[in-house]
mmCIF file of C-alpha atoms in Angstrom:
data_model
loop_
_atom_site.group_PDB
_atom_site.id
_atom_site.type_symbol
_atom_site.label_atom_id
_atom_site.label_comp_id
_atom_site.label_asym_id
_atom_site.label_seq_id
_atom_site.Cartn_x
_atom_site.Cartn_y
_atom_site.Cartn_z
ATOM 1 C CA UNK A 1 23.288 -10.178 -3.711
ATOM 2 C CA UNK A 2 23.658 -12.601 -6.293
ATOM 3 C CA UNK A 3 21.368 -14.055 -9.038
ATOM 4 C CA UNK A 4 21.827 -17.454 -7.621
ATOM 5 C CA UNK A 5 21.119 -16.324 -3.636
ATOM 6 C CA UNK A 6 18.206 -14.230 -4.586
ATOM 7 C CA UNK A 7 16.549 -16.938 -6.284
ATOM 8 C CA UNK A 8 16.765 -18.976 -3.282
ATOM 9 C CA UNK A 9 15.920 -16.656 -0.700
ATOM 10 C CA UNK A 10 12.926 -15.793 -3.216
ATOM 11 C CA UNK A 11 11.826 -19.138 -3.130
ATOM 12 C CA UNK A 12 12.325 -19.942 0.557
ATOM 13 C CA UNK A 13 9.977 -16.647 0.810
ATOM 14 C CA UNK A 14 7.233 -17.291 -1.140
ATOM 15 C CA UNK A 15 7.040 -21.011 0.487
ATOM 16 C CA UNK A 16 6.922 -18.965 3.627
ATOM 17 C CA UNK A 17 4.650 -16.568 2.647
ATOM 18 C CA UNK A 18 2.276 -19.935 1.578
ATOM 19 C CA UNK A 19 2.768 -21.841 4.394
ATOM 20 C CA UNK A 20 1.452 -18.559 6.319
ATOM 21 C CA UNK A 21 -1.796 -18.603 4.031
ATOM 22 C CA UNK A 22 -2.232 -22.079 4.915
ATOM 23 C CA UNK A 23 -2.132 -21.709 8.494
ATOM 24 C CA UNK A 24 -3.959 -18.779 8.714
ATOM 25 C CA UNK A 25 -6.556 -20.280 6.885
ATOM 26 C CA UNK A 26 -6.899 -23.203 9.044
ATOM 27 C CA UNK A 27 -6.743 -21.516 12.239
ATOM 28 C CA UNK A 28 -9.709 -19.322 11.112
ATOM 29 C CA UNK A 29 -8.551 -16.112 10.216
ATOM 30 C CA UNK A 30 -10.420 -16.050 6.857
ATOM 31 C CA UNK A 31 -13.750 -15.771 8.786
ATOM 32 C CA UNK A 32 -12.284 -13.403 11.136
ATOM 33 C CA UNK A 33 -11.444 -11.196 8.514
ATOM 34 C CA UNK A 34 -14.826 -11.632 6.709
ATOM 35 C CA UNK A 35 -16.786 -11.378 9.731
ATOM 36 C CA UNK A 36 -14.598 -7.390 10.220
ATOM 37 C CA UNK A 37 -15.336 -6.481 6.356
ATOM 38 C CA UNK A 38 -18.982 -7.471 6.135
ATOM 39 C CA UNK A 39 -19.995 -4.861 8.341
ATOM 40 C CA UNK A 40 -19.552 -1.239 8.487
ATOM 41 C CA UNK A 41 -16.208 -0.941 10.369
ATOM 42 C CA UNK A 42 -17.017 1.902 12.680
ATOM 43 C CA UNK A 43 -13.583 2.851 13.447
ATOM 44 C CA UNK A 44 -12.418 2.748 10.236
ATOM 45 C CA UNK A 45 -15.072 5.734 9.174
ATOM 46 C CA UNK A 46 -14.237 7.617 12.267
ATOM 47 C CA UNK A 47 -17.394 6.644 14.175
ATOM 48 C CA UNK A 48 -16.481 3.769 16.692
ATOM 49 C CA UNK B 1 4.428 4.794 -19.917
ATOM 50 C CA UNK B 2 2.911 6.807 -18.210
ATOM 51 C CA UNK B 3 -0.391 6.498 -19.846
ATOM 52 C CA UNK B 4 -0.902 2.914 -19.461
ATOM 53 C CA UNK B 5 -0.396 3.096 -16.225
ATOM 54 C CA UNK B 6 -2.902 5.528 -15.740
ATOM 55 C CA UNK B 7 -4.969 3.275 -17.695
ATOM 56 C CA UNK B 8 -4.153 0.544 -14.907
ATOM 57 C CA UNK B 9 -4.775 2.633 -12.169
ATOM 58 C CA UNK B 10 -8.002 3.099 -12.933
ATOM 59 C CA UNK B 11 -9.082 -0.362 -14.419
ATOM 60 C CA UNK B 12 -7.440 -1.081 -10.439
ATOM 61 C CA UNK B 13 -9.954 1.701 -8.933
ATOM 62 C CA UNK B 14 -12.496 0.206 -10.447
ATOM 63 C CA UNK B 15 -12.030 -3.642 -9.899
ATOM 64 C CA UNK B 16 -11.306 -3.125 -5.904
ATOM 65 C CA UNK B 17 -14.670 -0.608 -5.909
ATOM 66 C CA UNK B 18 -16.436 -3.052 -8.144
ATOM 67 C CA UNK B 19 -19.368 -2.983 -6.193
ATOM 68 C CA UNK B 20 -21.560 -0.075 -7.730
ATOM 69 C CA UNK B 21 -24.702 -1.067 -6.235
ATOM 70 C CA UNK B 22 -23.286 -0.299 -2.701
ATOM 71 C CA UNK B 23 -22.821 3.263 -4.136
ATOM 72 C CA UNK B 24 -26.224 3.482 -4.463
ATOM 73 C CA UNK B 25 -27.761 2.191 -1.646
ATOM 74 C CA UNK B 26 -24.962 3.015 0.995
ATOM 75 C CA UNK B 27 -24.335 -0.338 2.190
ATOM 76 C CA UNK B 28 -21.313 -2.727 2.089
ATOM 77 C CA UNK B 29 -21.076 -5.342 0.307
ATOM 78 C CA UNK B 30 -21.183 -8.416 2.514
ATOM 79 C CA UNK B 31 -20.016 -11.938 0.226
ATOM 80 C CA UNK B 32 -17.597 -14.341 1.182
ATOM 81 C CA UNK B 33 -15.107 -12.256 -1.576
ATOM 82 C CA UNK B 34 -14.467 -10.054 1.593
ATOM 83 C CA UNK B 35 -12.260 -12.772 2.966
ATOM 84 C CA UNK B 36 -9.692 -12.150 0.420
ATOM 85 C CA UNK B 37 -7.216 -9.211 0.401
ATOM 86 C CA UNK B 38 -6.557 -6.691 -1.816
ATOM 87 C CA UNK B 39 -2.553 -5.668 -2.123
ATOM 88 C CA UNK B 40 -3.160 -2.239 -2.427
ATOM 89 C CA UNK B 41 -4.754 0.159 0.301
ATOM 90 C CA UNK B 42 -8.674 -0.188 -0.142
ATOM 91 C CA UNK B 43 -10.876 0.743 2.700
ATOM 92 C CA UNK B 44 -13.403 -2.625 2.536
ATOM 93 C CA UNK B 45 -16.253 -0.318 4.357
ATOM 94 C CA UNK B 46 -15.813 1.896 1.126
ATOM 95 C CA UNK B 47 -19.453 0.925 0.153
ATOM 96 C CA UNK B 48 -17.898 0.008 -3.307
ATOM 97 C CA UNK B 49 -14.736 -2.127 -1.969
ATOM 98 C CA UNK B 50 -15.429 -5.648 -3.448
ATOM 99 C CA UNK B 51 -12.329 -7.698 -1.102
ATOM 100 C CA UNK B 52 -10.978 -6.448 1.667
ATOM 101 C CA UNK B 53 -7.971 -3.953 2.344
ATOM 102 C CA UNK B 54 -5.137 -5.622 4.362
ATOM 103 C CA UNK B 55 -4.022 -3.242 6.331
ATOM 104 C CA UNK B 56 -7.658 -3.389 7.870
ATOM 105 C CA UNK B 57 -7.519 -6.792 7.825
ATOM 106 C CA UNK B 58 -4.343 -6.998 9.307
ATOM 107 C CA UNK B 59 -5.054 -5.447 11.855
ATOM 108 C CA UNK B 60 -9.207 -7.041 12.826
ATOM 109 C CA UNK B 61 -6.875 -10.494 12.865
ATOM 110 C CA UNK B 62 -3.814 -9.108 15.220
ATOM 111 C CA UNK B 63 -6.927 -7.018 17.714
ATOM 112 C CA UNK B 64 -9.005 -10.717 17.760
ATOM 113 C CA UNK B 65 -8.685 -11.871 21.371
ATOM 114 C CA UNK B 66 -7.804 -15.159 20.083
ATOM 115 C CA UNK B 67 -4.429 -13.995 17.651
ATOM 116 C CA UNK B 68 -1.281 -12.269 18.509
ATOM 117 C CA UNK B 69 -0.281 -12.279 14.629
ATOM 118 C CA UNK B 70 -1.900 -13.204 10.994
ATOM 119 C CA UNK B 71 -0.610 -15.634 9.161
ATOM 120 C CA UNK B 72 -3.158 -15.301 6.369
ATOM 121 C CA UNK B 73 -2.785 -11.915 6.104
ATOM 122 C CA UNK B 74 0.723 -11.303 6.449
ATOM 123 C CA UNK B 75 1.649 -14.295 4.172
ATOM 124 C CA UNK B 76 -0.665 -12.499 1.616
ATOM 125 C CA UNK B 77 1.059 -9.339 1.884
ATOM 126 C CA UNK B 78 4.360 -11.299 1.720
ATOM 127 C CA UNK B 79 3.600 -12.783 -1.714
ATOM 128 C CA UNK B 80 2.304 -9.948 -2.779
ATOM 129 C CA UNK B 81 5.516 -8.459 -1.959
ATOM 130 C CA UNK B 82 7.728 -11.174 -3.674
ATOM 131 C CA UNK B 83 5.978 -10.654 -7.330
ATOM 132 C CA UNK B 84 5.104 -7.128 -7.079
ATOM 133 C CA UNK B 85 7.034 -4.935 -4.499
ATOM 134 C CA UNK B 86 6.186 -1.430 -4.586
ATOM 135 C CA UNK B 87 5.031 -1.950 -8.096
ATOM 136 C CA UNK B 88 1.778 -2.038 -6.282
ATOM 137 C CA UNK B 89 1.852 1.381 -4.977
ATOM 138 C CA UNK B 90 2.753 2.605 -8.632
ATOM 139 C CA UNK B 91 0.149 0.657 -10.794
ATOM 140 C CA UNK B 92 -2.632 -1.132 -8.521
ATOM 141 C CA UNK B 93 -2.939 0.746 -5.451
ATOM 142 C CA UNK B 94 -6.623 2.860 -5.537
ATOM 143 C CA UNK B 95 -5.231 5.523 -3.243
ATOM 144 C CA UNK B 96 -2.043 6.268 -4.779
ATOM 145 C CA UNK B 97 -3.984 7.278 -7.952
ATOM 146 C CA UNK B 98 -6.191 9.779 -5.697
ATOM 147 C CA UNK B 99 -2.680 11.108 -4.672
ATOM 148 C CA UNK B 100 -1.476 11.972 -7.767
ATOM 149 C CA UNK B 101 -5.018 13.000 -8.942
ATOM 150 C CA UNK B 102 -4.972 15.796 -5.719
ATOM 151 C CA UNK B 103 -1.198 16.445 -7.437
ATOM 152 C CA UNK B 104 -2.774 16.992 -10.302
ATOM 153 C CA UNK B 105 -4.723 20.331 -8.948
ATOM 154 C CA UNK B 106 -2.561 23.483 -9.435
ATOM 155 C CA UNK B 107 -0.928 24.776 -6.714
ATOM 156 C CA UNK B 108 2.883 25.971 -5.839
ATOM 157 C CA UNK B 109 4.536 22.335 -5.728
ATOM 158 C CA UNK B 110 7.291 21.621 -3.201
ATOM 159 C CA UNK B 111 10.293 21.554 -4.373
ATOM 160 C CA UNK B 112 13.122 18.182 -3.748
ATOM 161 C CA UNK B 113 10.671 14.946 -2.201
ATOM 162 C CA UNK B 114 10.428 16.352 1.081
ATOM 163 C CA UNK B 115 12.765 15.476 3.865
ATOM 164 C CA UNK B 116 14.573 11.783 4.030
ATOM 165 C CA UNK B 117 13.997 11.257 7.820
ATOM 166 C CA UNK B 118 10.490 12.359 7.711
ATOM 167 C CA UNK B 119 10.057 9.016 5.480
ATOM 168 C CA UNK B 120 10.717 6.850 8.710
ATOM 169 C CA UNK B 121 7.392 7.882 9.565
ATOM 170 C CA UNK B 122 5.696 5.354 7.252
ATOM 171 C CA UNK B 123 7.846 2.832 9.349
ATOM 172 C CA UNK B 124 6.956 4.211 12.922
ATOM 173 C CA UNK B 125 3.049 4.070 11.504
ATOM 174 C CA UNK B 126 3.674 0.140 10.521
ATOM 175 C CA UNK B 127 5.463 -0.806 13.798
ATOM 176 C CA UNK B 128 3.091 1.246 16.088
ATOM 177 C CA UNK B 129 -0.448 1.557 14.725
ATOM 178 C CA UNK B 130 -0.703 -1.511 12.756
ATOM 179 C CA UNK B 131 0.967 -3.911 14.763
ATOM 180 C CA UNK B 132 1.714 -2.480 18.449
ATOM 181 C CA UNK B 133 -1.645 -0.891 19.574
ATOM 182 C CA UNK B 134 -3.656 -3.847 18.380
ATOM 183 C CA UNK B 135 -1.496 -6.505 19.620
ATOM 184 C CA UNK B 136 -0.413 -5.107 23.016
ATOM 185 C CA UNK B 137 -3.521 -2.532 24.080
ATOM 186 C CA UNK B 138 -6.488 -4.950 24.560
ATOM 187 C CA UNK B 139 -10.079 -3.585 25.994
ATOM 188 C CA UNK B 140 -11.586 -5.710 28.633
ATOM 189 C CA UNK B 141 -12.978 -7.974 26.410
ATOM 190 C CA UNK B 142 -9.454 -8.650 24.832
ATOM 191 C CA UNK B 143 -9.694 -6.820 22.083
ATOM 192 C CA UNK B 144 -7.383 -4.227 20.165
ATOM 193 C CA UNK B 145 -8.185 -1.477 18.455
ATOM 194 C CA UNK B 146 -7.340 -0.634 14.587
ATOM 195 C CA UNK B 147 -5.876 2.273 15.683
ATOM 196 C CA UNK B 148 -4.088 3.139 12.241
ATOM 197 C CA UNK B 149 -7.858 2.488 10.636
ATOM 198 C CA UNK B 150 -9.343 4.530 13.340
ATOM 199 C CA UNK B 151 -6.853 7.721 14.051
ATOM 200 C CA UNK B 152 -4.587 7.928 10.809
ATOM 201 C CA UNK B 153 -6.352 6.013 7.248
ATOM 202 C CA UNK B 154 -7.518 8.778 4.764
ATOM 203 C CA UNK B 155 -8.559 6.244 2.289
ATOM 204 C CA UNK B 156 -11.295 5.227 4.946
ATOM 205 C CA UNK B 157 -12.623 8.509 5.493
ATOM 206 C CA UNK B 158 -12.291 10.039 2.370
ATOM 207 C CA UNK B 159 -14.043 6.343 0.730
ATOM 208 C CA UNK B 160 -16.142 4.878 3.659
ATOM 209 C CA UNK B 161 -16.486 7.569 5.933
ATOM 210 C CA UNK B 162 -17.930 10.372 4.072
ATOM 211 C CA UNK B 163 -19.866 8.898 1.669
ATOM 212 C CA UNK B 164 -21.799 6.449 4.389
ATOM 213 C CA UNK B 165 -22.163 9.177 6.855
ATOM 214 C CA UNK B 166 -23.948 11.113 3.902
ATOM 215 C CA UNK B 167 -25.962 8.277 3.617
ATOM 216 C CA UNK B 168 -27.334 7.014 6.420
ATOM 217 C CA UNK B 169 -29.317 8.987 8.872
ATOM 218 C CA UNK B 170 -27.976 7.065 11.756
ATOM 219 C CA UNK B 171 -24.491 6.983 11.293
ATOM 220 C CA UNK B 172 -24.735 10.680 11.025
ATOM 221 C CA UNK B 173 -26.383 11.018 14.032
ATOM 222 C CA UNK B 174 -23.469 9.051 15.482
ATOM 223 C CA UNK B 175 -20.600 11.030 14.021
ATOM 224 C CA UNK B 176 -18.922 13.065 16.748
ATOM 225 C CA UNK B 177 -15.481 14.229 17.550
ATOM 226 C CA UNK B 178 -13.843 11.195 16.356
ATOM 227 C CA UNK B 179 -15.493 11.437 13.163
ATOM 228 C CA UNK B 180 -14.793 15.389 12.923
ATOM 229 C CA UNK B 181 -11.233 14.050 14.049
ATOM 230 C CA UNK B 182 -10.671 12.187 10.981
ATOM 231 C CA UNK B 183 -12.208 14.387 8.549
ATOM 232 C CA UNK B 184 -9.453 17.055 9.434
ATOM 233 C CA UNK B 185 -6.720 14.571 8.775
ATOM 234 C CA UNK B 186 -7.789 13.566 5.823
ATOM 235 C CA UNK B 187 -7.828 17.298 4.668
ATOM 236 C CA UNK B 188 -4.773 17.736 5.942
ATOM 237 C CA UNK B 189 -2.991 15.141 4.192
ATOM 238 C CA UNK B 190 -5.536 15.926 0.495
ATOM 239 C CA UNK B 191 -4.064 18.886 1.131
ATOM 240 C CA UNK B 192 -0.358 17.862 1.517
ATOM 241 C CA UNK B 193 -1.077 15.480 -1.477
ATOM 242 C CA UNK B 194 -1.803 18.917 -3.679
ATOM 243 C CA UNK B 195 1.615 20.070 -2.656
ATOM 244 C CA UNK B 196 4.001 16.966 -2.495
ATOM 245 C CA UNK B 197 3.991 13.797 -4.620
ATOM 246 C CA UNK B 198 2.456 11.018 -2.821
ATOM 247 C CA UNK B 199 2.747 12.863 0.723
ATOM 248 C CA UNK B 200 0.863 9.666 2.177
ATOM 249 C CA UNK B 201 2.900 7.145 0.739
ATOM 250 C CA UNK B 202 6.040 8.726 1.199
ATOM 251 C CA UNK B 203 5.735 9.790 4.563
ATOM 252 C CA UNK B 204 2.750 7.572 6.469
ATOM 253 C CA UNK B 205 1.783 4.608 4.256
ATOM 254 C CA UNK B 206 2.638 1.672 6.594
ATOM 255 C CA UNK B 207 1.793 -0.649 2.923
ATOM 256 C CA UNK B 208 4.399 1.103 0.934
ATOM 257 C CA UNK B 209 6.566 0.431 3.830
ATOM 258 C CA UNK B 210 6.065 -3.563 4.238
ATOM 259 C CA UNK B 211 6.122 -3.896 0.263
ATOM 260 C CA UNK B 212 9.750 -1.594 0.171
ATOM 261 C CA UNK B 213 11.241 -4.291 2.396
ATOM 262 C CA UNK B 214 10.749 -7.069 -1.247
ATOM 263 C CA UNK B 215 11.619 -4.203 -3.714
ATOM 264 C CA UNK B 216 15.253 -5.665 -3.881
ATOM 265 C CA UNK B 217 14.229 -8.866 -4.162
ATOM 266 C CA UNK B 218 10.560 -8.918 -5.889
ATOM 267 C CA UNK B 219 10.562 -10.762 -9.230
ATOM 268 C CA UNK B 220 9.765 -7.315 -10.496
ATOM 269 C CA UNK B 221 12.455 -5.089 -10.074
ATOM 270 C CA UNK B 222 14.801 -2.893 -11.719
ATOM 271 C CA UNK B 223 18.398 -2.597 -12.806
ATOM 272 C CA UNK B 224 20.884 0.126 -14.636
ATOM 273 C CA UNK B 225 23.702 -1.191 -16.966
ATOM 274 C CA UNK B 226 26.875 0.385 -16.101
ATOM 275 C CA UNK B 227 28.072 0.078 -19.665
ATOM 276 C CA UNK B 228 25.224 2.215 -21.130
ATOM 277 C CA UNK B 229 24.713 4.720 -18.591
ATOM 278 C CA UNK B 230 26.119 7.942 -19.155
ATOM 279 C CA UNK B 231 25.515 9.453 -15.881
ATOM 280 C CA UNK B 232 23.825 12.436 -16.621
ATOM 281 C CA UNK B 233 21.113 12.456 -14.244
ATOM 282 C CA UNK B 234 18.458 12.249 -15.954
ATOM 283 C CA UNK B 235 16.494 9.646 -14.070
ATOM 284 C CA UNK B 236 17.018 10.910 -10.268
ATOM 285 C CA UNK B 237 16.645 14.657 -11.781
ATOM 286 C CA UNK B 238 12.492 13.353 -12.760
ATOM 287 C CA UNK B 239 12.157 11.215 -9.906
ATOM 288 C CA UNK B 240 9.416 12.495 -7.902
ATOM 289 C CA UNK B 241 9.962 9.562 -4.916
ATOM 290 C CA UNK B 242 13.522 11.696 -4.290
ATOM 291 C CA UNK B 243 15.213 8.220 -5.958
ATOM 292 C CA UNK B 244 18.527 7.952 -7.860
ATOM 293 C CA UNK B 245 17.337 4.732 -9.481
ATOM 294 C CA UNK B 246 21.171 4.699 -11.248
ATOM 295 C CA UNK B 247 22.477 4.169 -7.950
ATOM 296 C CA UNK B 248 19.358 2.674 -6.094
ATOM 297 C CA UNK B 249 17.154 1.072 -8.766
ATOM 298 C CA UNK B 250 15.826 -1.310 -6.233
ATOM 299 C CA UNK B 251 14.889 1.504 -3.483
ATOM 300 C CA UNK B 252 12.565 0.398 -1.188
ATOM 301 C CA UNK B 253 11.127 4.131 -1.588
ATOM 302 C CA UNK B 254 10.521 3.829 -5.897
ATOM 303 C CA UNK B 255 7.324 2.710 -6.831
ATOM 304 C CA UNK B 256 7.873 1.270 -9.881
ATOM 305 C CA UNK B 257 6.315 4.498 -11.710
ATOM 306 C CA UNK B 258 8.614 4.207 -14.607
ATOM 307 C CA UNK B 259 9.169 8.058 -15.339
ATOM 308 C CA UNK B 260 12.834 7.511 -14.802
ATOM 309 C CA UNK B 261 13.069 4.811 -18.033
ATOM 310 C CA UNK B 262 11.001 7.300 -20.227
ATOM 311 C CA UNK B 263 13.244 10.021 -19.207
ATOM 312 C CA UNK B 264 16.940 7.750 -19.746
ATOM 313 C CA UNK B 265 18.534 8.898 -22.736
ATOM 314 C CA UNK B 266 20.387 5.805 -23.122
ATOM 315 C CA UNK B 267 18.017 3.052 -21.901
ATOM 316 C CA UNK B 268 20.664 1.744 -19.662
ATOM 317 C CA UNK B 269 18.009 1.331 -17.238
ATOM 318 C CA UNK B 270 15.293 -1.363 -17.256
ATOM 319 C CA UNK B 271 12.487 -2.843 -15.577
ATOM 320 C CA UNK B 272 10.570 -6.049 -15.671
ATOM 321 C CA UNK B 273 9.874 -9.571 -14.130
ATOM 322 C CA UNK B 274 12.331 -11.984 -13.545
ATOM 323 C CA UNK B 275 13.132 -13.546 -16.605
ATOM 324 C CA UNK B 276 11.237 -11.655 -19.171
ATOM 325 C CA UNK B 277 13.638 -8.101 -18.221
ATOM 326 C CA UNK B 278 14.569 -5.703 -20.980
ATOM 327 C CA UNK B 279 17.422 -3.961 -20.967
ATOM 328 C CA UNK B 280 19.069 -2.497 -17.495
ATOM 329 C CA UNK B 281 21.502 -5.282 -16.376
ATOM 330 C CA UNK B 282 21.295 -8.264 -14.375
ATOM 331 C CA UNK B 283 23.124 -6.958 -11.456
ATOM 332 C CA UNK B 284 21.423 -3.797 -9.996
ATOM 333 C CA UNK B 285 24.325 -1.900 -8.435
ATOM 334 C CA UNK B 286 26.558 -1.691 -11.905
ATOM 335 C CA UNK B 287 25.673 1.930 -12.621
ATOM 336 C CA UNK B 288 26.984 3.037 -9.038
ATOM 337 C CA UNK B 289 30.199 1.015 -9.693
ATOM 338 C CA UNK B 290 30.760 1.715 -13.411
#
């Protein structure tokens, strides 16, 4: 891969990657994630 | 080398667990910090775990009723993935240091990096346990399970598991075959930890997998000038991943450790971010060639 293609694909992903934050973030999955990692996450400690 | 990225490591540990006061009351710590990911893997019921860990997180979005996929989460992990790549694993990630601290404790070590097909596994874990159980087997109510959380995760039992169960009455009450379950595996894989370098991440970790896919084209990455190298072997021969970073400095399985620069007699390898590189070459595959 070239210097020149990597740098674009690089920047084509990391406008992906915050385009994703964006709309994950305004769909709500912030508080969904929150809402998991406030509590104890049963399953994750082998209980649930 | 080596030392400051112990140094790292733990300054890592620390800021993920940063929460001391959960330690001592064996609670989790519940602010709005919790909605922001970690890169490395960090159980966030780990009663010290400041932010969350995204494989966890990953995986409460995909198992909502209301989500097939996590954009938040995923395009996290994907820009963590374009600075970083598996320089994560090597310098921030809290579990690979408790790897190579259960390395540390003597014992016959393995010898070669263990078997190349067995790493598909970390793959297999991603695709199935992360993504396919929560996604596509829903309860009644619509939601999945974290099934690599709940059946495979030794950071969450070794960091959230135990020490909650030990201190809470209730949840010890509660512990049952699931919870004897996971205790095993986490054994088991301590124990393969003792014996081979980084058994989890080589073999399971469904992170070091996703952040392998951006090691070739992370801003951090790696490269071998052809014109220096004097191909004696040097850096594959210390290589505890099983990497020949002359030929494959960009591996998706290196993890950025950096024993194979200290080890180069004739620093024709390098490492760094884009633009501020030293030494190596620009183009990554001119050892193999040269």
């Amino acid at each position: 891969m070239s210097e020149k293609t990597g740098n674009i694909l690089r920047a084509a992903l990391f406008l992906i990657a915050l385009a994703f934050v964006a709309a994950g973030v305004s769909r709500g999955e912030m508080s969904t994630v929150l809402r998991k990692a406030v509590t104890v996450c049963l399953e994750c400690i082998g209980i649930g | 080398m080596a030392d400051r990225r112990r140094v790292i490591q733990w300054i890592a540990l620390i800021a993920n667990n940063a929460y001391l006061k959960g330690f001592a009351e064996g609670r989790v710590y519940r602010g709005s910090l919790k909605s922001i990911c970690v890169p490395g893997l960090n159980c966030y019921s780990c009663p010290g775990a400041a932010a969350s860990c995204p494989l966890g997180a990953l995986q409460a979005v995909l198992g909502d009723y209301r989500y097939k996929f996590s954009f938040y989460v995923v395009g996290l992990m994907m820009g963590f993935g374009l600075v970083f790549g598996r320089l994560i694993c090597g310098f921030l990630c809290p579990f690979g240091l408790m790897q190579e601290l259960f390395y540390k404790i003597p014992s016959r070590k393995a010898a070669g990096s263990g078997a190349r097909w067995l790493r598909w596994g970390k793959y297999v874990t991603l695709a199935v346990f992360v993504i396919a159980i929560p996604v596509f087997f829903r309860g009644d109510l619509g939601i999945g399970e974290p099934a690599f959380c709940k059946y495979i995760c030794p950071a969450g039992t070794i960091t959230a598991g135990l020490p909650l169960v030990a201190a809470q009455p209730s949840l010890r009450e509660a512990a049952g075959g699931l919870f004897a379950f996971k205790v095993f595996a986490a054994a088991a894989i301590a124990a393969a930890c003792v014996v081979i370098y980084r058994f989890f991440c080589k073999f399971l970790c469904p992170l070091g997998a996703f952040y392998g896919f951006f090691n070739r084209i992370a801003l951090y990455r790696m490269s071998c000038d052809g014109n220096s190298c004097v191909r004696c072997g040097a850096c594959s021969r210390v290589c505890r991943m099983g990497v020949d970073p002359s030929r494959e400095p960009d591996s998706a399985e290196c993890i950025r450790c950096g024993d194979c620069l200290k080890a180069c007699p004739s620093s024709a390898l390098g490492a760094g971010f884009e633009f501020v590189r030293k030494g190596g070459a620009k183009d990554a595959g001119e050892c193999a060639r040269g």
